[in-house]
Amino acid sequence: MTQRTSVKVDGVTVGYGNRTVLENVSFEIRKGEIVALLGGSGCGKSTLLKAIIGLLPVRKGDILIENESIVRAAGEKKRSIMRRFGVAFQGGALFRSYTIRENIALPLEEYTDYTREEIDRIVREKLKLVDLEGTEEMMPADLSGGMVKRAAVARALALNPEIIFLDEPSAGLDPLNSAKLDELILAIRKHCNAAIGIVTHELDSLFTVADRAVFLDRETKTVIAEGPPAELRDHCPVEKVRIFLNRGSLT
């Protein structure tokens, strides 16, 4: 049975000032599916993610979140669409002056009418899910890099989103912590049946967690390949995609 489409990127063009970064990009992320955005440095992976989550205007095309356009929405309508997904930004982006509890509680305090007791319970649940029980009163500076990444994921899960975006979740982690984070991503998919979009260049993580990969190209400014990572690695007709997935770098 085909899962419903949670995110649809339809002919999207984005850029900054006079510079176009990506043109006519289209792909989907379905419920219960993990899709990785790939490509060499400067190809527009993070730029595209910013557009998908409503932080960067789209010059052309549309982006549908559960069949509603985040591109055409504004004001409270746009905010209601944005509440449907959780985002863990590159580096974690935790507020350094806030405790871990306060960081994870932020979206709950902003978007819900839960009591302090209810928020504390949810915070504990999310920290347990990412194996960070007992860290509520710690500061981000007290955590290791891997723990910060997991805390960021816990915050992304605070509102029980059915769509989750992770920007370079394994960047800067040692192999052991990277593998643990991969296991966490798979566990979240199983637990929440969420649609998960990942921006990554880590090949080990890619082949471990992703169902499909969308390969962005800096030269053509669009998608040049899409499919299961192993199939693209072994059989993609685009040579630079095979080189990237076999060696981890473009020539």
C-alpha atoms as an extended CHARMM CRD file, in Angstrom:
* protein
*
       251  EXT
         1         1  MET       CA              0.0000000000        0.0000000000        0.0000000000  PROA      1               0.0000000000
         2         2  THR       CA              1.4030000000        3.4060000000       -1.0010000000  PROA      2               0.0000000000
         3         3  GLN       CA              1.8400000000        5.7930000000        1.9050000000  PROA      3               0.0000000000
         4         4  ARG       CA              0.3480000000        9.2750000000        1.5820000000  PROA      4               0.0000000000
         5         5  THR       CA              2.5710000000       12.1600000000        0.5250000000  PROA      5               0.0000000000
         6         6  SER       CA              3.5710000000       14.3400000000        3.4680000000  PROA      6               0.0000000000
         7         7  VAL       CA              5.8670000000       16.7750000000        1.6370000000  PROA      7               0.0000000000
         8         8  LYS       CA              5.6760000000       17.6590000000       -2.0560000000  PROA      8               0.0000000000
         9         9  VAL       CA              8.2680000000       19.9370000000       -3.6390000000  PROA      9               0.0000000000
        10        10  ASP       CA              6.8910000000       20.9340000000       -7.0400000000  PROA      10              0.0000000000
        11        11  GLY       CA              9.0560000000       22.7730000000       -9.5860000000  PROA      11              0.0000000000
        12        12  VAL       CA             10.7620000000       24.9270000000       -6.9580000000  PROA      12              0.0000000000
        13        13  THR       CA             13.3130000000       27.6370000000       -7.7610000000  PROA      13              0.0000000000
        14        14  VAL       CA             15.1870000000       29.3590000000       -4.9100000000  PROA      14              0.0000000000
        15        15  GLY       CA             18.1040000000       31.7200000000       -4.5040000000  PROA      15              0.0000000000
        16        16  TYR       CA             19.6010000000       34.7820000000       -2.8150000000  PROA      16              0.0000000000
        17        17  GLY       CA             19.5850000000       38.2350000000       -4.3830000000  PROA      17              0.0000000000
        18        18  ASN       CA             20.5470000000       37.9240000000       -8.0470000000  PROA      18              0.0000000000
        19        19  ARG       CA             21.8940000000       34.4020000000       -7.5540000000  PROA      19              0.0000000000
        20        20  THR       CA             19.7610000000       31.3730000000       -8.3570000000  PROA      20              0.0000000000
        21        21  VAL       CA             20.7920000000       28.3550000000       -6.3080000000  PROA      21              0.0000000000
        22        22  LEU       CA             18.2850000000       25.7300000000       -7.4980000000  PROA      22              0.0000000000
        23        23  GLU       CA             15.8030000000       25.5950000000      -10.3770000000  PROA      23              0.0000000000
        24        24  ASN       CA             12.7630000000       23.4370000000      -11.0490000000  PROA      24              0.0000000000
        25        25  VAL       CA             13.3350000000       20.9870000000       -8.1890000000  PROA      25              0.0000000000
        26        26  SER       CA             10.6500000000       18.3610000000       -7.6210000000  PROA      26              0.0000000000
        27        27  PHE       CA             10.3820000000       15.3740000000       -5.2620000000  PROA      27              0.0000000000
        28        28  GLU       CA              8.1800000000       13.9460000000       -2.5240000000  PROA      28              0.0000000000
        29        29  ILE       CA              8.5780000000       12.5710000000        0.9850000000  PROA      29              0.0000000000
        30        30  ARG       CA              5.9360000000       10.0700000000        1.9840000000  PROA      30              0.0000000000
        31        31  LYS       CA              4.6900000000        9.1980000000        5.4380000000  PROA      31              0.0000000000
        32        32  GLY       CA              6.9770000000        6.6470000000        7.0940000000  PROA      32              0.0000000000
        33        33  GLU       CA              9.7880000000        7.3160000000        4.6060000000  PROA      33              0.0000000000
        34        34  ILE       CA             13.2970000000        8.7030000000        5.1120000000  PROA      34              0.0000000000
        35        35  VAL       CA             14.5500000000       10.7870000000        2.1790000000  PROA      35              0.0000000000
        36        36  ALA       CA             18.0790000000       12.2310000000        2.0480000000  PROA      36              0.0000000000
        37        37  LEU       CA             19.0500000000       15.3950000000        0.1860000000  PROA      37              0.0000000000
        38        38  LEU       CA             22.5250000000       14.8480000000       -1.2620000000  PROA      38              0.0000000000
        39        39  GLY       CA             25.0920000000       16.6470000000       -3.3490000000  PROA      39              0.0000000000
        40        40  GLY       CA             28.4760000000       18.3030000000       -3.3040000000  PROA      40              0.0000000000
        41        41  SER       CA             29.3070000000       21.4500000000       -1.3510000000  PROA      41              0.0000000000
        42        42  GLY       CA             27.3450000000       24.4670000000       -2.5220000000  PROA      42              0.0000000000
        43        43  CYS       CA             24.6660000000       22.4930000000       -4.3500000000  PROA      43              0.0000000000
        44        44  GLY       CA             21.8460000000       24.0200000000       -2.2820000000  PROA      44              0.0000000000
        45        45  LYS       CA             20.8690000000       21.2810000000        0.1700000000  PROA      45              0.0000000000
        46        46  SER       CA             20.4630000000       23.5470000000        3.1920000000  PROA      46              0.0000000000
        47        47  THR       CA             18.9950000000       26.3220000000        1.0450000000  PROA      47              0.0000000000
        48        48  LEU       CA             16.2990000000       23.9530000000       -0.1600000000  PROA      48              0.0000000000
        49        49  LEU       CA             15.5820000000       22.8310000000        3.3880000000  PROA      49              0.0000000000
        50        50  LYS       CA             15.1160000000       26.4600000000        4.4510000000  PROA      50              0.0000000000
        51        51  ALA       CA             12.5700000000       26.8920000000        1.6570000000  PROA      51              0.0000000000
        52        52  ILE       CA             10.7050000000       23.7210000000        2.6040000000  PROA      52              0.0000000000
        53        53  ILE       CA             10.3020000000       24.8050000000        6.2300000000  PROA      53              0.0000000000
        54        54  GLY       CA              9.1860000000       28.2970000000        5.2790000000  PROA      54              0.0000000000
        55        55  LEU       CA             12.3240000000       30.2820000000        6.1740000000  PROA      55              0.0000000000
        56        56  LEU       CA             13.2720000000       31.2320000000        2.6050000000  PROA      56              0.0000000000
        57        57  PRO       CA             10.9250000000       32.6240000000       -0.0770000000  PROA      57              0.0000000000
        58        58  VAL       CA             10.3510000000       30.4730000000       -3.1420000000  PROA      58              0.0000000000
        59        59  ARG       CA             10.7980000000       32.2450000000       -6.4700000000  PROA      59              0.0000000000
        60        60  LYS       CA              8.8480000000       29.7230000000       -8.4920000000  PROA      60              0.0000000000
        61        61  GLY       CA              6.9290000000       26.5130000000       -7.8400000000  PROA      61              0.0000000000
        62        62  ASP       CA              5.1850000000       25.2840000000       -4.7340000000  PROA      62              0.0000000000
        63        63  ILE       CA              5.7990000000       23.2700000000       -1.5740000000  PROA      63              0.0000000000
        64        64  LEU       CA              2.9300000000       21.3260000000       -0.0500000000  PROA      64              0.0000000000
        65        65  ILE       CA              2.9490000000       20.1870000000        3.5680000000  PROA      65              0.0000000000
        66        66  GLU       CA              0.1520000000       17.6470000000        4.0120000000  PROA      66              0.0000000000
        67        67  ASN       CA             -1.4670000000       19.0460000000        0.8400000000  PROA      67              0.0000000000
        68        68  GLU       CA             -1.3430000000       22.6730000000        2.0050000000  PROA      68              0.0000000000
        69        69  SER       CA              0.9590000000       25.2380000000        0.3950000000  PROA      69              0.0000000000
        70        70  ILE       CA              3.4980000000       26.7540000000        2.7590000000  PROA      70              0.0000000000
        71        71  VAL       CA              4.5690000000       29.0090000000       -0.1260000000  PROA      71              0.0000000000
        72        72  ARG       CA              1.1970000000       30.7270000000       -0.5210000000  PROA      72              0.0000000000
        73        73  ALA       CA              0.3280000000       30.7260000000        3.1920000000  PROA      73              0.0000000000
        74        74  ALA       CA              0.9220000000       33.7460000000        5.4180000000  PROA      74              0.0000000000
        75        75  GLY       CA              0.3770000000       34.8260000000        8.9970000000  PROA      75              0.0000000000
        76        76  GLU       CA             -1.3630000000       32.3860000000       11.2940000000  PROA      76              0.0000000000
        77        77  LYS       CA             -2.0700000000       29.9980000000        8.4050000000  PROA      77              0.0000000000
        78        78  LYS       CA              1.6360000000       29.6730000000        7.6970000000  PROA      78              0.0000000000
        79        79  ARG       CA              2.4240000000       29.2260000000       11.3840000000  PROA      79              0.0000000000
        80        80  SER       CA             -0.1760000000       26.4630000000       11.6430000000  PROA      80              0.0000000000
        81        81  ILE       CA              1.4860000000       24.6280000000        8.7530000000  PROA      81              0.0000000000
        82        82  MET       CA              4.9210000000       25.0820000000       10.3250000000  PROA      82              0.0000000000
        83        83  ARG       CA              3.6690000000       23.5130000000       13.5550000000  PROA      83              0.0000000000
        84        84  ARG       CA              3.1560000000       20.2550000000       11.6640000000  PROA      84              0.0000000000
        85        85  PHE       CA              6.8770000000       19.5680000000       11.3960000000  PROA      85              0.0000000000
        86        86  GLY       CA              9.8750000000       19.5050000000       13.6940000000  PROA      86              0.0000000000
        87        87  VAL       CA             13.3640000000       20.6130000000       12.7060000000  PROA      87              0.0000000000
        88        88  ALA       CA             16.7810000000       19.7780000000       14.1450000000  PROA      88              0.0000000000
        89        89  PHE       CA             19.2060000000       22.3170000000       12.7150000000  PROA      89              0.0000000000
        90        90  GLN       CA             22.8650000000       21.7070000000       11.9430000000  PROA      90              0.0000000000
        91        91  GLY       CA             24.8980000000       21.9600000000       15.1260000000  PROA      91              0.0000000000
        92        92  GLY       CA             21.7950000000       21.5440000000       17.2750000000  PROA      92              0.0000000000
        93        93  ALA       CA             21.0080000000       25.2820000000       17.5550000000  PROA      93              0.0000000000
        94        94  LEU       CA             20.1600000000       24.9480000000       21.2410000000  PROA      94              0.0000000000
        95        95  PHE       CA             19.9150000000       28.1520000000       23.2540000000  PROA      95              0.0000000000
        96        96  ARG       CA             23.1000000000       28.1610000000       25.2970000000  PROA      96              0.0000000000
        97        97  SER       CA             21.6490000000       30.1290000000       28.2200000000  PROA      97              0.0000000000
        98        98  TYR       CA             18.7080000000       27.7110000000       28.5860000000  PROA      98              0.0000000000
        99        99  THR       CA             18.7290000000       24.3460000000       30.2930000000  PROA      99              0.0000000000
       100       100  ILE       CA             17.9460000000       21.2690000000       28.2270000000  PROA      100             0.0000000000
       101       101  ARG       CA             14.4700000000       21.2250000000       29.7420000000  PROA      101             0.0000000000
       102       102  GLU       CA             13.9110000000       24.8560000000       28.7960000000  PROA      102             0.0000000000
       103       103  ASN       CA             15.1310000000       24.2500000000       25.2370000000  PROA      103             0.0000000000
       104       104  ILE       CA             12.7670000000       21.3420000000       24.6490000000  PROA      104             0.0000000000
       105       105  ALA       CA              9.8850000000       23.0840000000       26.4150000000  PROA      105             0.0000000000
       106       106  LEU       CA             10.0510000000       26.1520000000       24.1350000000  PROA      106             0.0000000000
       107       107  PRO       CA              7.7620000000       24.9110000000       21.3310000000  PROA      107             0.0000000000
       108       108  LEU       CA              5.3380000000       23.5070000000       23.9040000000  PROA      108             0.0000000000
       109       109  GLU       CA              5.1640000000       26.8290000000       25.7230000000  PROA      109             0.0000000000
       110       110  GLU       CA              4.7290000000       28.7560000000       22.4760000000  PROA      110             0.0000000000
       111       111  TYR       CA              2.1980000000       26.5850000000       20.6940000000  PROA      111             0.0000000000
       112       112  THR       CA              0.1910000000       24.7810000000       23.4100000000  PROA      112             0.0000000000
       113       113  ASP       CA             -1.8170000000       25.5520000000       26.5370000000  PROA      113             0.0000000000
       114       114  TYR       CA             -0.2430000000       22.7270000000       28.5410000000  PROA      114             0.0000000000
       115       115  THR       CA              0.4570000000       23.2490000000       32.2300000000  PROA      115             0.0000000000
       116       116  ARG       CA              3.9980000000       23.2880000000       33.5970000000  PROA      116             0.0000000000
       117       117  GLU       CA              3.4760000000       19.7450000000       34.8880000000  PROA      117             0.0000000000
       118       118  GLU       CA              2.2880000000       18.5150000000       31.4770000000  PROA      118             0.0000000000
       119       119  ILE       CA              5.2150000000       20.1940000000       29.7250000000  PROA      119             0.0000000000
       120       120  ASP       CA              7.6940000000       18.6790000000       32.1670000000  PROA      120             0.0000000000
       121       121  ARG       CA              6.1950000000       15.2350000000       31.5520000000  PROA      121             0.0000000000
       122       122  ILE       CA              6.5000000000       15.6260000000       27.7680000000  PROA      122             0.0000000000
       123       123  VAL       CA             10.0810000000       16.8700000000       28.0960000000  PROA      123             0.0000000000
       124       124  ARG       CA             10.9740000000       13.7760000000       30.1250000000  PROA      124             0.0000000000
       125       125  GLU       CA              9.2800000000       11.5360000000       27.5420000000  PROA      125             0.0000000000
       126       126  LYS       CA             11.1870000000       13.0830000000       24.6390000000  PROA      126             0.0000000000
       127       127  LEU       CA             14.5070000000       12.9050000000       26.4840000000  PROA      127             0.0000000000
       128       128  LYS       CA             13.8670000000        9.2520000000       27.2630000000  PROA      128             0.0000000000
       129       129  LEU       CA             13.1630000000        8.6090000000       23.5840000000  PROA      129             0.0000000000
       130       130  VAL       CA             16.5990000000       10.0020000000       22.6410000000  PROA      130             0.0000000000
       131       131  ASP       CA             18.3670000000        8.3210000000       25.5840000000  PROA      131             0.0000000000
       132       132  LEU       CA             19.0260000000       11.5440000000       27.5080000000  PROA      132             0.0000000000
       133       133  GLU       CA             17.1220000000       10.8620000000       30.6890000000  PROA      133             0.0000000000
       134       134  GLY       CA             18.2860000000       12.9410000000       33.6470000000  PROA      134             0.0000000000
       135       135  THR       CA             19.7580000000       15.8030000000       31.6070000000  PROA      135             0.0000000000
       136       136  GLU       CA             16.8470000000       18.2050000000       32.1240000000  PROA      136             0.0000000000
       137       137  GLU       CA             18.7400000000       20.7100000000       34.2810000000  PROA      137             0.0000000000
       138       138  MET       CA             22.0300000000       20.4950000000       32.4080000000  PROA      138             0.0000000000
       139       139  MET       CA             23.1990000000       23.2450000000       30.0610000000  PROA      139             0.0000000000
       140       140  PRO       CA             24.0760000000       22.6180000000       26.4040000000  PROA      140             0.0000000000
       141       141  ALA       CA             27.7460000000       23.2980000000       27.1970000000  PROA      141             0.0000000000
       142       142  ASP       CA             27.6770000000       20.3610000000       29.6350000000  PROA      142             0.0000000000
       143       143  LEU       CA             26.7630000000       17.8880000000       26.8690000000  PROA      143             0.0000000000
       144       144  SER       CA             28.9390000000       16.1200000000       24.3200000000  PROA      144             0.0000000000
       145       145  GLY       CA             28.4490000000       16.8060000000       20.6190000000  PROA      145             0.0000000000
       146       146  GLY       CA             26.4010000000       13.6520000000       20.1810000000  PROA      146             0.0000000000
       147       147  MET       CA             24.2130000000       14.5050000000       23.1630000000  PROA      147             0.0000000000
       148       148  VAL       CA             23.5680000000       17.9970000000       21.7930000000  PROA      148             0.0000000000
       149       149  LYS       CA             22.4410000000       16.4660000000       18.5010000000  PROA      149             0.0000000000
       150       150  ARG       CA             20.0540000000       14.1340000000       20.3370000000  PROA      150             0.0000000000
       151       151  ALA       CA             18.7220000000       16.9790000000       22.4720000000  PROA      151             0.0000000000
       152       152  ALA       CA             17.9930000000       18.9100000000       19.2770000000  PROA      152             0.0000000000
       153       153  VAL       CA             16.0850000000       15.9110000000       17.9550000000  PROA      153             0.0000000000
       154       154  ALA       CA             14.1160000000       15.7590000000       21.2190000000  PROA      154             0.0000000000
       155       155  ARG       CA             13.1180000000       19.4020000000       20.7510000000  PROA      155             0.0000000000
       156       156  ALA       CA             12.0960000000       18.6800000000       17.1520000000  PROA      156             0.0000000000
       157       157  LEU       CA              9.8140000000       15.9340000000       18.4900000000  PROA      157             0.0000000000
       158       158  ALA       CA              8.2210000000       18.0620000000       21.2170000000  PROA      158             0.0000000000
       159       159  LEU       CA              4.9510000000       18.6790000000       19.3450000000  PROA      159             0.0000000000
       160       160  ASN       CA              4.6840000000       15.0790000000       18.0690000000  PROA      160             0.0000000000
       161       161  PRO       CA              5.1510000000       16.0840000000       14.4250000000  PROA      161             0.0000000000
       162       162  GLU       CA              4.4140000000       13.6720000000       11.5990000000  PROA      162             0.0000000000
       163       163  ILE       CA              7.1310000000       15.3710000000        9.5220000000  PROA      163             0.0000000000
       164       164  ILE       CA             10.7240000000       15.7700000000       10.7470000000  PROA      164             0.0000000000
       165       165  PHE       CA             13.6480000000       17.5500000000        9.0800000000  PROA      165             0.0000000000
       166       166  LEU       CA             17.2520000000       16.9490000000       10.1470000000  PROA      166             0.0000000000
       167       167  ASP       CA             20.0420000000       19.1760000000        8.8310000000  PROA      167             0.0000000000
       168       168  GLU       CA             23.4010000000       17.3460000000        8.7950000000  PROA      168             0.0000000000
       169       169  PRO       CA             22.5320000000       15.3170000000       11.9150000000  PROA      169             0.0000000000
       170       170  SER       CA             25.8060000000       13.3530000000       11.9210000000  PROA      170             0.0000000000
       171       171  ALA       CA             28.1660000000       16.2030000000       10.9950000000  PROA      171             0.0000000000
       172       172  GLY       CA             31.1390000000       16.4320000000       13.3390000000  PROA      172             0.0000000000
       173       173  LEU       CA             30.3610000000       13.2200000000       15.2230000000  PROA      173             0.0000000000
       174       174  ASP       CA             32.7630000000       10.3400000000       15.6820000000  PROA      174             0.0000000000
       175       175  PRO       CA             31.7650000000        7.0210000000       14.0420000000  PROA      175             0.0000000000
       176       176  LEU       CA             30.3090000000        5.5680000000       17.2520000000  PROA      176             0.0000000000
       177       177  ASN       CA             28.0770000000        8.5590000000       18.0070000000  PROA      177             0.0000000000
       178       178  SER       CA             27.1200000000        8.8310000000       14.3490000000  PROA      178             0.0000000000
       179       179  ALA       CA             25.9880000000        5.1840000000       14.3860000000  PROA      179             0.0000000000
       180       180  LYS       CA             23.9940000000        5.7980000000       17.5630000000  PROA      180             0.0000000000
       181       181  LEU       CA             22.2600000000        8.7550000000       15.9270000000  PROA      181             0.0000000000
       182       182  ASP       CA             21.4250000000        6.6180000000       12.8890000000  PROA      182             0.0000000000
       183       183  GLU       CA             19.8250000000        4.0730000000       15.2260000000  PROA      183             0.0000000000
       184       184  LEU       CA             17.8490000000        6.8820000000       16.8560000000  PROA      184             0.0000000000
       185       185  ILE       CA             16.5520000000        8.1390000000       13.4960000000  PROA      185             0.0000000000
       186       186  LEU       CA             15.3680000000        4.6560000000       12.5660000000  PROA      186             0.0000000000
       187       187  ALA       CA             13.7640000000        4.2290000000       15.9930000000  PROA      187             0.0000000000
       188       188  ILE       CA             11.9140000000        7.5320000000       15.6130000000  PROA      188             0.0000000000
       189       189  ARG       CA             10.6180000000        6.4830000000       12.1990000000  PROA      189             0.0000000000
       190       190  LYS       CA              9.3480000000        3.2220000000       13.7190000000  PROA      190             0.0000000000
       191       191  HSD       CA              7.8960000000        4.9410000000       16.7960000000  PROA      191             0.0000000000
       192       192  CYS       CA              6.2140000000        7.8660000000       15.0060000000  PROA      192             0.0000000000
       193       193  ASN       CA              5.7650000000        6.5680000000       11.4240000000  PROA      193             0.0000000000
       194       194  ALA       CA              6.9520000000       10.0320000000       10.4670000000  PROA      194             0.0000000000
       195       195  ALA       CA              8.0820000000       11.4020000000        7.1270000000  PROA      195             0.0000000000
       196       196  ILE       CA             11.7450000000       12.3120000000        7.6260000000  PROA      196             0.0000000000
       197       197  GLY       CA             13.8790000000       14.5180000000        5.4090000000  PROA      197             0.0000000000
       198       198  ILE       CA             17.6470000000       14.5700000000        6.0200000000  PROA      198             0.0000000000
       199       199  VAL       CA             20.2900000000       16.8840000000        4.6160000000  PROA      199             0.0000000000
       200       200  THR       CA             23.5320000000       14.9260000000        4.7060000000  PROA      200             0.0000000000
       201       201  HSD       CA             26.8610000000       14.1920000000        3.0860000000  PROA      201             0.0000000000
       202       202  GLU       CA             27.7230000000       11.3040000000        5.4250000000  PROA      202             0.0000000000
       203       203  LEU       CA             27.6660000000        8.1800000000        3.2670000000  PROA      203             0.0000000000
       204       204  ASP       CA             27.6060000000        5.6620000000        6.1140000000  PROA      204             0.0000000000
       205       205  SER       CA             24.4960000000        7.3190000000        7.5400000000  PROA      205             0.0000000000
       206       206  LEU       CA             22.9350000000        7.5950000000        4.1140000000  PROA      206             0.0000000000
       207       207  PHE       CA             23.1350000000        3.8760000000        3.3780000000  PROA      207             0.0000000000
       208       208  THR       CA             21.9820000000        3.0280000000        6.9060000000  PROA      208             0.0000000000
       209       209  VAL       CA             18.8560000000        5.1500000000        7.2040000000  PROA      209             0.0000000000
       210       210  ALA       CA             17.6440000000        6.5060000000        3.8600000000  PROA      210             0.0000000000
       211       211  ASP       CA             14.9530000000        4.8460000000        1.7590000000  PROA      211             0.0000000000
       212       212  ARG       CA             15.5600000000        7.2570000000       -1.1110000000  PROA      212             0.0000000000
       213       213  ALA       CA             18.1250000000        9.8860000000       -2.0160000000  PROA      213             0.0000000000
       214       214  VAL       CA             17.5490000000       13.0730000000       -3.9990000000  PROA      214             0.0000000000
       215       215  PHE       CA             20.8200000000       14.2150000000       -5.5870000000  PROA      215             0.0000000000
       216       216  LEU       CA             21.2060000000       17.9610000000       -6.1710000000  PROA      216             0.0000000000
       217       217  ASP       CA             23.8020000000       19.2870000000       -8.6130000000  PROA      217             0.0000000000
       218       218  ARG       CA             25.5620000000       22.6510000000       -8.3320000000  PROA      218             0.0000000000
       219       219  GLU       CA             26.2480000000       22.9190000000      -12.0770000000  PROA      219             0.0000000000
       220       220  THR       CA             22.7460000000       22.2050000000      -13.4110000000  PROA      220             0.0000000000
       221       221  LYS       CA             21.0710000000       23.6340000000      -10.2760000000  PROA      221             0.0000000000
       222       222  THR       CA             18.5090000000       20.8560000000      -10.1170000000  PROA      222             0.0000000000
       223       223  VAL       CA             17.8760000000       17.1900000000       -9.2750000000  PROA      223             0.0000000000
       224       224  ILE       CA             20.0340000000       14.9100000000      -11.4260000000  PROA      224             0.0000000000
       225       225  ALA       CA             19.2000000000       11.5820000000       -9.7550000000  PROA      225             0.0000000000
       226       226  GLU       CA             16.6750000000       10.1020000000       -7.3480000000  PROA      226             0.0000000000
       227       227  GLY       CA             16.2160000000        6.6150000000       -5.9550000000  PROA      227             0.0000000000
       228       228  PRO       CA             17.3700000000        4.1060000000       -3.3210000000  PROA      228             0.0000000000
       229       229  PRO       CA             20.9680000000        4.9920000000       -2.3460000000  PROA      229             0.0000000000
       230       230  ALA       CA             22.4510000000        1.5730000000       -3.1380000000  PROA      230             0.0000000000
       231       231  GLU       CA             20.8250000000        1.5280000000       -6.5760000000  PROA      231             0.0000000000
       232       232  LEU       CA             22.1630000000        4.9960000000       -7.3550000000  PROA      232             0.0000000000
       233       233  ARG       CA             25.6300000000        3.9690000000       -6.1620000000  PROA      233             0.0000000000
       234       234  ASP       CA             25.7440000000        0.8780000000       -8.3580000000  PROA      234             0.0000000000
       235       235  HSD       CA             23.5850000000        1.7170000000      -11.3640000000  PROA      235             0.0000000000
       236       236  CYS       CA             22.9500000000        5.4590000000      -11.6920000000  PROA      236             0.0000000000
       237       237  PRO       CA             23.5210000000        6.5580000000      -15.3180000000  PROA      237             0.0000000000
       238       238  VAL       CA             24.9600000000        9.8830000000      -14.0720000000  PROA      238             0.0000000000
       239       239  GLU       CA             28.6670000000        9.3050000000      -13.4810000000  PROA      239             0.0000000000
       240       240  LYS       CA             29.1850000000       12.0310000000      -10.8930000000  PROA      240             0.0000000000
       241       241  VAL       CA             26.4810000000       10.4940000000       -8.7180000000  PROA      241             0.0000000000
       242       242  ARG       CA             28.1970000000        7.0950000000       -8.8040000000  PROA      242             0.0000000000
       243       243  ILE       CA             31.5480000000        8.7320000000       -7.9970000000  PROA      243             0.0000000000
       244       244  PHE       CA             30.0440000000       10.6340000000       -5.0720000000  PROA      244             0.0000000000
       245       245  LEU       CA             28.3270000000        7.5900000000       -3.5950000000  PROA      245             0.0000000000
       246       246  ASN       CA             31.3480000000        5.3310000000       -4.0380000000  PROA      246             0.0000000000
       247       247  ARG       CA             34.0930000000        7.6940000000       -2.9750000000  PROA      247             0.0000000000
       248       248  GLY       CA             32.3410000000       10.5050000000       -1.1430000000  PROA      248             0.0000000000
       249       249  SER       CA             33.6870000000       13.2960000000       -3.3230000000  PROA      249             0.0000000000
       250       250  LEU       CA             33.0990000000       14.8630000000       -6.6960000000  PROA      250             0.0000000000
       251       251  THR       CA             35.8230000000       15.2230000000       -9.3050000000  PROA      251             0.0000000000
